[in-house]
Short mmCIF file of C-alpha atoms and ligand atoms in Angstrom, two decimals:
data_model
loop_
_atom_site.label_atom_id
_atom_site.label_comp_id
_atom_site.label_asym_id
_atom_site.label_seq_id
_atom_site.Cartn_x
_atom_site.Cartn_y
_atom_site.Cartn_z
CA UNK V 1 99.86 71.90 92.31
CA UNK V 2 104.17 72.34 92.39
CA UNK V 3 105.69 74.21 94.90
CA UNK V 4 108.68 76.51 93.30
CA UNK V 5 110.67 78.98 94.16
CA UNK V 6 110.65 81.81 91.41
CA UNK V 7 113.01 84.32 90.97
CA UNK V 8 111.73 87.61 90.47
CA UNK V 9 112.25 88.55 86.62
CA UNK V 10 114.54 91.76 86.65
CA UNK V 11 112.99 95.09 86.23
CA UNK V 12 113.28 96.84 82.57
CA UNK V 13 111.85 100.20 81.29
CA UNK V 14 110.62 98.40 78.96
CA UNK V 15 107.50 95.77 78.84
CA UNK V 16 107.63 93.27 76.70
CA UNK V 17 104.40 94.54 75.11
CA UNK V 18 105.40 97.92 74.66
CA UNK V 19 108.94 95.72 73.15
CA UNK V 20 106.93 93.79 71.08
CA UNK V 21 105.00 97.34 69.73
CA UNK V 22 107.60 98.98 68.88
CA UNK V 23 108.84 95.96 67.05
CA UNK V 24 110.40 96.72 63.02
CA UNK V 25 107.68 96.37 60.91
CA UNK V 26 108.84 98.08 58.02
CA UNK V 27 111.75 96.66 55.45
CA UNK V 28 113.06 100.10 54.88
CA UNK V 29 113.39 100.49 58.71
CA UNK V 30 114.64 96.59 58.39
CA UNK V 31 117.14 97.75 56.70
CA UNK V 32 118.22 101.49 57.69
CA UNK V 33 118.37 99.75 61.18
CA UNK V 34 120.63 97.58 59.89
CA UNK V 35 122.60 98.81 57.44
CA UNK V 36 121.93 97.39 54.53
CA UNK V 37 122.27 99.19 51.57
CA UNK V 38 119.30 100.08 49.34
CA UNK V 39 120.27 97.54 47.01
CA UNK V 40 118.02 94.80 49.20
CA UNK V 41 115.32 97.36 49.82
CA UNK V 42 112.94 96.14 46.58
CA UNK V 43 113.40 92.49 47.66
CA UNK V 44 112.31 93.78 51.55
CA UNK V 45 108.98 95.10 50.29
CA UNK V 46 108.43 92.05 47.34
CA UNK V 47 108.96 90.06 50.35
CA UNK V 48 107.05 92.15 53.01
CA UNK V 49 104.16 92.44 51.32
CA UNK V 50 103.74 88.61 50.81
CA UNK V 51 104.06 87.82 55.06
CA UNK V 52 104.77 91.57 56.90
CA UNK V 53 108.56 91.52 58.31
CA UNK V 54 108.00 91.91 62.31
CA UNK V 55 111.01 92.14 64.50
CA UNK V 56 111.71 94.10 68.40
CA UNK V 57 114.76 95.49 68.72
CA UNK V 58 116.01 93.00 71.42
CA UNK V 59 116.29 89.90 67.99
CA UNK V 60 117.86 93.30 66.45
CA UNK V 61 120.40 93.59 68.99
CA UNK V 62 122.06 89.80 68.21
CA UNK V 63 122.13 90.83 64.63
CA UNK V 64 125.62 91.83 63.15
CA UNK V 65 125.44 95.91 61.20
CA UNK V 66 126.02 95.36 57.70
CA UNK V 67 126.07 91.51 57.20
CA UNK V 68 123.16 90.15 55.09
CA UNK V 69 124.44 87.10 55.96
CA UNK V 70 124.47 87.46 59.46
CA UNK V 71 122.32 84.08 60.36
CA UNK V 72 119.35 85.43 62.25
CA UNK V 73 118.77 88.81 59.94
CA UNK V 74 118.93 85.43 57.55
CA UNK V 75 115.26 84.63 60.03
CA UNK V 76 113.93 87.52 59.53
CA UNK V 77 114.94 89.54 56.27
CA UNK V 78 112.03 89.38 53.19
CA UNK V 79 113.37 88.33 50.54
CA UNK V 80 112.30 88.93 46.57
CA UNK V 81 113.16 84.96 46.51
CA UNK V 82 110.06 84.66 48.60
CA UNK V 83 107.45 85.95 45.56
CA UNK V 84 108.68 82.16 43.23
CA UNK V 85 106.09 79.09 43.32
CA UNK V 86 108.80 75.66 42.92
CA UNK V 87 106.44 73.01 41.93
CA UNK V 88 106.09 71.13 45.85
CA UNK V 89 105.82 74.50 48.10
CA UNK V 90 102.47 75.01 49.17
CA UNK V 91 100.21 77.45 51.49
CA UNK V 92 99.66 74.31 54.01
CA UNK V 93 102.81 71.77 54.14
CA UNK V 94 101.50 70.11 56.99
CA UNK V 95 97.56 69.78 55.36
CA UNK V 96 96.64 70.69 58.96
CA UNK V 97 93.12 72.13 57.55
CA UNK V 98 92.09 68.17 57.59
CA UNK V 99 92.60 67.54 61.18
CA UNK V 100 90.39 71.20 63.05
CA UNK V 101 87.97 69.55 65.01
CA UNK V 102 86.89 73.01 66.71
CA UNK V 103 87.69 76.19 66.48
CA UNK V 104 90.93 77.09 67.78
CA UNK V 105 92.59 73.34 67.80
CA UNK V 106 94.28 71.15 65.76
CA UNK V 107 93.69 67.13 66.64
CA UNK V 108 96.40 65.56 64.56
CA UNK V 109 98.43 62.69 67.09
CA UNK V 110 97.39 60.77 69.54
CA UNK V 111 96.49 61.58 73.05
CA UNK V 112 97.29 65.05 72.65
CA UNK V 113 95.62 68.25 70.80
CA UNK V 114 97.06 71.44 70.22
CA UNK V 115 95.37 74.79 70.83
CA UNK V 116 96.13 77.94 68.36
CA UNK V 117 96.18 80.30 71.82
CA UNK V 118 97.30 83.26 69.79
CA UNK V 119 97.17 84.80 66.41
CA UNK V 120 100.36 86.59 66.44
CA UNK V 121 104.01 86.23 67.19
CA UNK V 122 106.24 88.61 68.22
CA UNK V 123 108.53 87.58 65.46
CA UNK V 124 108.10 86.51 61.60
CA UNK V 125 110.31 84.19 60.54
CA UNK V 126 110.14 83.96 56.95
CA UNK V 127 110.53 79.98 56.87
CA UNK V 128 107.52 79.64 59.02
CA UNK V 129 105.31 76.60 57.97
CA UNK V 130 102.00 79.10 59.15
CA UNK V 131 103.14 82.01 57.14
CA UNK V 132 99.48 81.55 55.07
CA UNK V 133 97.53 79.85 57.97
CA UNK V 134 93.87 81.27 58.60
CA UNK V 135 94.76 83.16 61.77
CA UNK V 136 91.38 85.00 62.00
CA UNK V 137 89.09 81.62 60.99
CA UNK V 138 91.03 80.15 63.98
CA UNK V 139 91.34 82.76 67.52
CA UNK V 140 88.34 81.81 68.93
CA UNK V 141 86.85 84.15 72.13
CA UNK V 142 85.99 82.63 75.86
CA UNK V 143 83.00 81.73 74.58
CA UNK V 144 84.39 79.98 71.21
CA UNK V 145 87.11 78.02 73.00
CA UNK V 146 84.21 75.90 75.07
CA UNK V 147 83.46 74.00 71.64
CA UNK V 148 87.29 72.93 71.47
CA UNK V 149 87.67 72.80 75.75
CA UNK V 150 84.05 70.17 75.05
CA UNK V 151 86.46 68.52 72.56
CA UNK V 152 89.41 67.86 74.65
CA UNK V 153 86.71 66.81 77.66
CA UNK V 154 84.82 64.24 76.30
CA UNK V 155 87.92 62.31 75.05
CA UNK V 156 89.84 60.67 77.20
CA UNK V 157 92.58 59.28 75.38
CA UNK V 158 94.01 62.72 75.12
CA UNK V 159 96.79 63.42 77.82
CA UNK V 160 97.88 66.93 76.61
CA UNK V 161 97.28 70.54 75.91
CA UNK V 162 100.02 71.68 73.33
CA UNK V 163 99.59 75.85 73.25
CA UNK V 164 100.91 76.74 69.49
CA UNK V 165 99.83 80.04 67.59
CA UNK V 166 101.11 82.21 66.28
CA UNK V 167 102.97 81.94 69.46
CA UNK V 168 101.26 81.63 72.41
CA UNK V 169 102.75 83.64 74.58
CA UNK V 170 101.76 86.58 72.86
CA UNK V 171 98.47 86.23 74.04
CA UNK V 172 98.15 87.88 77.28
CA UNK V 173 98.75 86.52 80.36
CA UNK V 174 95.03 87.33 81.97
CA UNK V 175 93.82 85.35 78.91
CA UNK V 176 96.78 82.24 79.18
CA UNK V 177 95.71 82.05 82.98
CA UNK V 178 91.93 81.15 82.12
CA UNK V 179 92.83 78.54 78.92
CA UNK V 180 95.40 77.10 81.64
CA UNK V 181 92.77 76.88 84.31
CA UNK V 182 89.86 75.41 82.00
CA UNK V 183 92.84 72.36 80.89
CA UNK V 184 93.54 72.26 84.44
CA UNK V 185 89.81 71.25 85.06
CA UNK V 186 90.13 67.95 82.79
CA UNK V 187 90.70 65.15 85.25
CA UNK V 188 92.68 63.38 82.05
CA UNK V 189 94.80 65.71 80.78
CA UNK V 190 98.33 65.38 82.34
CA UNK V 191 100.60 67.70 80.11
CA UNK V 192 100.73 71.24 79.00
CA UNK V 193 102.83 72.60 76.63
CA UNK V 194 103.60 75.41 75.07
CA UNK V 195 105.99 75.30 72.18
CA UNK V 196 107.34 78.81 71.64
CA UNK V 197 109.71 81.39 70.62
CA UNK V 198 108.85 84.40 72.23
CA UNK V 199 111.79 83.55 75.58
CA UNK V 200 113.86 83.72 72.60
CA UNK V 201 112.94 87.12 70.92
CA UNK V 202 111.64 89.23 73.91
CA UNK V 203 113.36 87.18 77.46
CA UNK V 204 111.62 89.86 79.19
CA UNK V 205 108.52 88.14 78.42
CA UNK V 206 109.26 86.06 81.29
CA UNK V 207 107.96 88.07 83.82
CA UNK V 208 106.48 87.96 86.71
CA UNK V 209 103.35 87.25 86.36
CA UNK V 210 103.59 84.81 83.31
CA UNK V 211 106.06 82.46 86.01
CA UNK V 212 102.68 83.06 88.76
CA UNK V 213 100.90 80.94 87.04
CA UNK V 214 102.76 79.23 85.23
CA UNK V 215 104.47 78.32 88.80
CA UNK V 216 100.97 76.93 90.30
CA UNK V 217 99.53 74.73 87.45
CA UNK V 218 99.16 71.08 88.38
CA UNK V 219 100.12 70.04 84.54
CA UNK V 220 103.20 69.21 84.20
CA UNK V 221 104.64 71.79 81.78
CA UNK V 222 108.06 71.76 79.55
CA UNK V 223 108.31 74.73 76.76
CA UNK V 224 109.64 73.57 73.49
CA UNK V 225 111.72 76.80 72.66
CA UNK V 226 112.87 77.70 69.09
CA UNK V 227 116.36 78.30 68.55
CA UNK V 228 117.98 78.23 65.05
CA UNK V 229 121.35 79.01 66.04
CA UNK V 230 123.73 79.66 69.02
CA UNK V 231 123.49 83.50 68.70
CA UNK V 232 119.94 83.89 69.53
CA UNK V 233 121.16 82.70 72.90
CA UNK V 234 122.59 86.33 74.61
CA UNK V 235 122.81 86.04 78.75
CA UNK V 236 118.94 87.50 78.88
CA UNK V 237 118.00 84.88 76.89
CA UNK V 238 119.91 82.40 79.68
CA UNK V 239 118.67 84.43 82.38
CA UNK V 240 115.35 83.85 81.35
CA UNK V 241 115.66 80.45 80.88
CA UNK V 242 116.53 80.09 84.26
CA UNK V 243 113.60 81.71 85.63
CA UNK V 244 112.11 79.36 84.01
CA UNK V 245 113.10 76.54 84.72
CA UNK V 246 113.43 77.95 88.63
CA UNK V 247 109.53 77.85 88.03
CA UNK V 248 109.11 73.88 87.27
CA UNK V 249 109.23 74.25 84.12
CA UNK V 250 111.19 71.51 81.13
CA UNK V 251 112.94 73.24 78.34
CA UNK V 252 113.57 72.00 75.51
CA UNK V 253 114.11 73.03 72.36
CA UNK V 254 113.48 72.41 68.52
CA UNK V 255 115.23 73.84 65.18
CA UNK V 256 114.76 74.22 61.95
CA UNK V 257 117.78 73.49 59.17
CA UNK V 258 118.17 76.13 57.26
CA UNK V 259 119.47 77.02 54.17
CA UNK V 260 122.04 79.86 54.89
CA UNK V 261 121.65 79.72 58.91
CA UNK V 262 122.47 76.70 60.70
CA UNK V 263 123.34 73.67 57.97
CA UNK V 264 126.56 73.58 58.46
CA UNK V 265 128.07 70.86 61.95
CA UNK V 266 129.84 73.49 63.86
CA UNK V 267 127.20 75.88 64.24
CA UNK V 268 125.15 72.88 64.82
CA UNK V 269 127.20 71.49 67.30
CA UNK V 270 127.80 74.86 68.90
CA UNK V 271 124.31 75.15 69.05
CA UNK V 272 123.65 71.90 71.12
CA UNK V 273 126.41 72.81 73.46
CA UNK V 274 124.65 76.87 74.41
CA UNK V 275 121.30 75.01 74.56
CA UNK V 276 123.02 72.50 77.10
CA UNK V 277 124.77 75.44 79.06
CA UNK V 278 121.59 77.50 78.61
CA UNK V 279 119.70 74.92 80.50
CA UNK V 280 117.74 73.16 76.99
CA UNK V 281 118.02 70.32 76.10
CA UNK V 282 118.28 69.44 71.99
CA UNK V 283 114.38 67.88 71.12
CA UNK V 284 113.64 68.34 67.11
CA UNK V 285 115.92 69.51 64.70
CA UNK V 286 113.46 69.45 62.23
CA UNK V 287 113.20 69.25 58.11
CA UNK V 288 112.28 72.45 56.28
CA UNK V 289 108.27 72.01 55.67
CA UNK V 290 108.45 72.80 52.19
CA UNK V 291 105.63 76.53 52.20
CA UNK V 292 105.21 78.04 49.29
CA UNK V 293 107.14 81.49 49.69
CA UNK V 294 110.56 79.98 51.83
CA UNK V 295 111.90 77.37 49.39
CA UNK V 296 115.26 78.98 49.76
CA UNK V 297 115.84 77.50 53.01
CA UNK V 298 115.41 74.38 52.10
CA UNK V 299 117.53 71.61 52.71
CA UNK V 300 117.44 68.42 50.74
CA UNK V 301 117.35 64.79 52.78
CA UNK V 302 120.09 63.35 52.02
CA UNK V 303 122.27 66.22 52.69
CA UNK V 304 120.60 66.67 55.64
CA UNK V 305 121.27 63.05 57.08
CA UNK V 306 125.02 63.62 56.32
CA UNK V 307 125.14 66.95 58.51
CA UNK V 308 123.62 64.80 61.61
CA UNK V 309 125.53 61.77 60.91
CA UNK V 310 128.64 64.10 61.06
CA UNK V 311 127.38 65.87 63.60
CA UNK V 312 127.54 62.24 65.79
CA UNK V 313 131.50 62.89 66.07
CA UNK V 314 131.45 66.10 68.11
CA UNK V 315 128.78 65.36 70.27
CA UNK V 316 127.46 63.21 73.48
CA UNK V 317 124.09 61.38 72.67
CA UNK V 318 122.39 63.66 75.38
CA UNK V 319 122.79 66.65 72.71
CA UNK V 320 122.27 65.43 69.59
CA UNK V 321 118.83 66.24 68.42
CA UNK V 322 116.90 63.78 66.62
CA UNK V 323 116.54 64.88 62.65
CA UNK V 324 112.99 64.15 61.80
CA UNK V 325 110.26 65.17 59.29
CA UNK V 326 106.90 66.26 59.58
CA UNK V 327 104.46 64.16 56.81
CA UNK V 328 100.95 64.85 56.40
CA UNK V 329 98.48 62.27 58.03
CA UNK V 330 101.09 60.53 59.87
CA UNK V 331 100.84 59.72 63.54
CA UNK V 332 103.97 61.10 64.94
CA UNK V 333 107.11 62.96 63.70
CA UNK V 334 109.16 60.75 61.32
CA UNK V 335 112.64 60.02 61.77
CA UNK V 336 115.05 60.22 59.32
S1 SF4 Q 401 107.43 82.38 65.80
FE1 SF4 Q 401 107.22 80.72 65.16
S2 SF4 Q 401 104.64 80.38 64.31
FE2 SF4 Q 401 105.31 82.87 64.49
S3 SF4 Q 401 106.77 83.27 62.63
FE3 SF4 Q 401 108.02 82.37 63.81
S4 SF4 Q 401 107.95 80.07 63.30
FE4 SF4 Q 401 106.28 80.76 62.66
#
């Protein structure tokens, strides 16, 4: 068991659950809140029909007013382009349906499994490769988790459990603490990895209740955050990261290379610098997975490789994220 000092989360008047329940979920409200003209509304409504809008206030606060090109807005603003269906952009780009041996469990890579710990997110990112994922078929109850847990128990080659989603931290702490307790009881599991965007979207998610169960697990805990632009890291995010680090959590980041958001060298360099200031190590820079509805974010591989080559001139090696593509059927991510 790790003995770690836990820094108490600051008290604010709204809990993370209240902030989540008050998130903007209507395209008109989003346009009005951000001062976007009515020209954008029809496209926003069309995109919203395909994948609902969801943006909490804590994230909206970091978006510039009346600027359709704001890099954070581009990640959450539904557009008419989402209705286009160009060849090669599909609903399950990573072919995850092939790798589900138990409800809520994906086993694609050797030594590690992924658990869909929550079907929902605190924000709906327009480029999400799971925007069409059948969450309703993959949201196990406690009794149904037994099948996934038995699967992990029976395979001693599995050393790492990855909590994913949706966003796993959108689940209640009671549910997560229970699941982690079950995982801890499997002797061959060594590590717990949590892939989440919630500490970035609503930093108050990193509260004392979360830190209490995270800080006492015997599993080495790694949190892989998902941050695509330096503007996403404001002071509340920095404070949340400090609390996680004091609870013994290793912080890494994975970004997606997105056209119009972060596809230029100064932006990527600023992101790595800002991540490190917040105590997070850049880990992966993913090229976009070709999901239907988000082709307008795609950056061609050659352009991605050229960007990363130039980025080497601006950053020390330890701040360079690895440029990777996930190829269905491969035993690990493929470096580009
Ligand atoms: S938080 Fe992650 S899983 Fe949720 S919509 Fe965004 S990219 Fe997808």
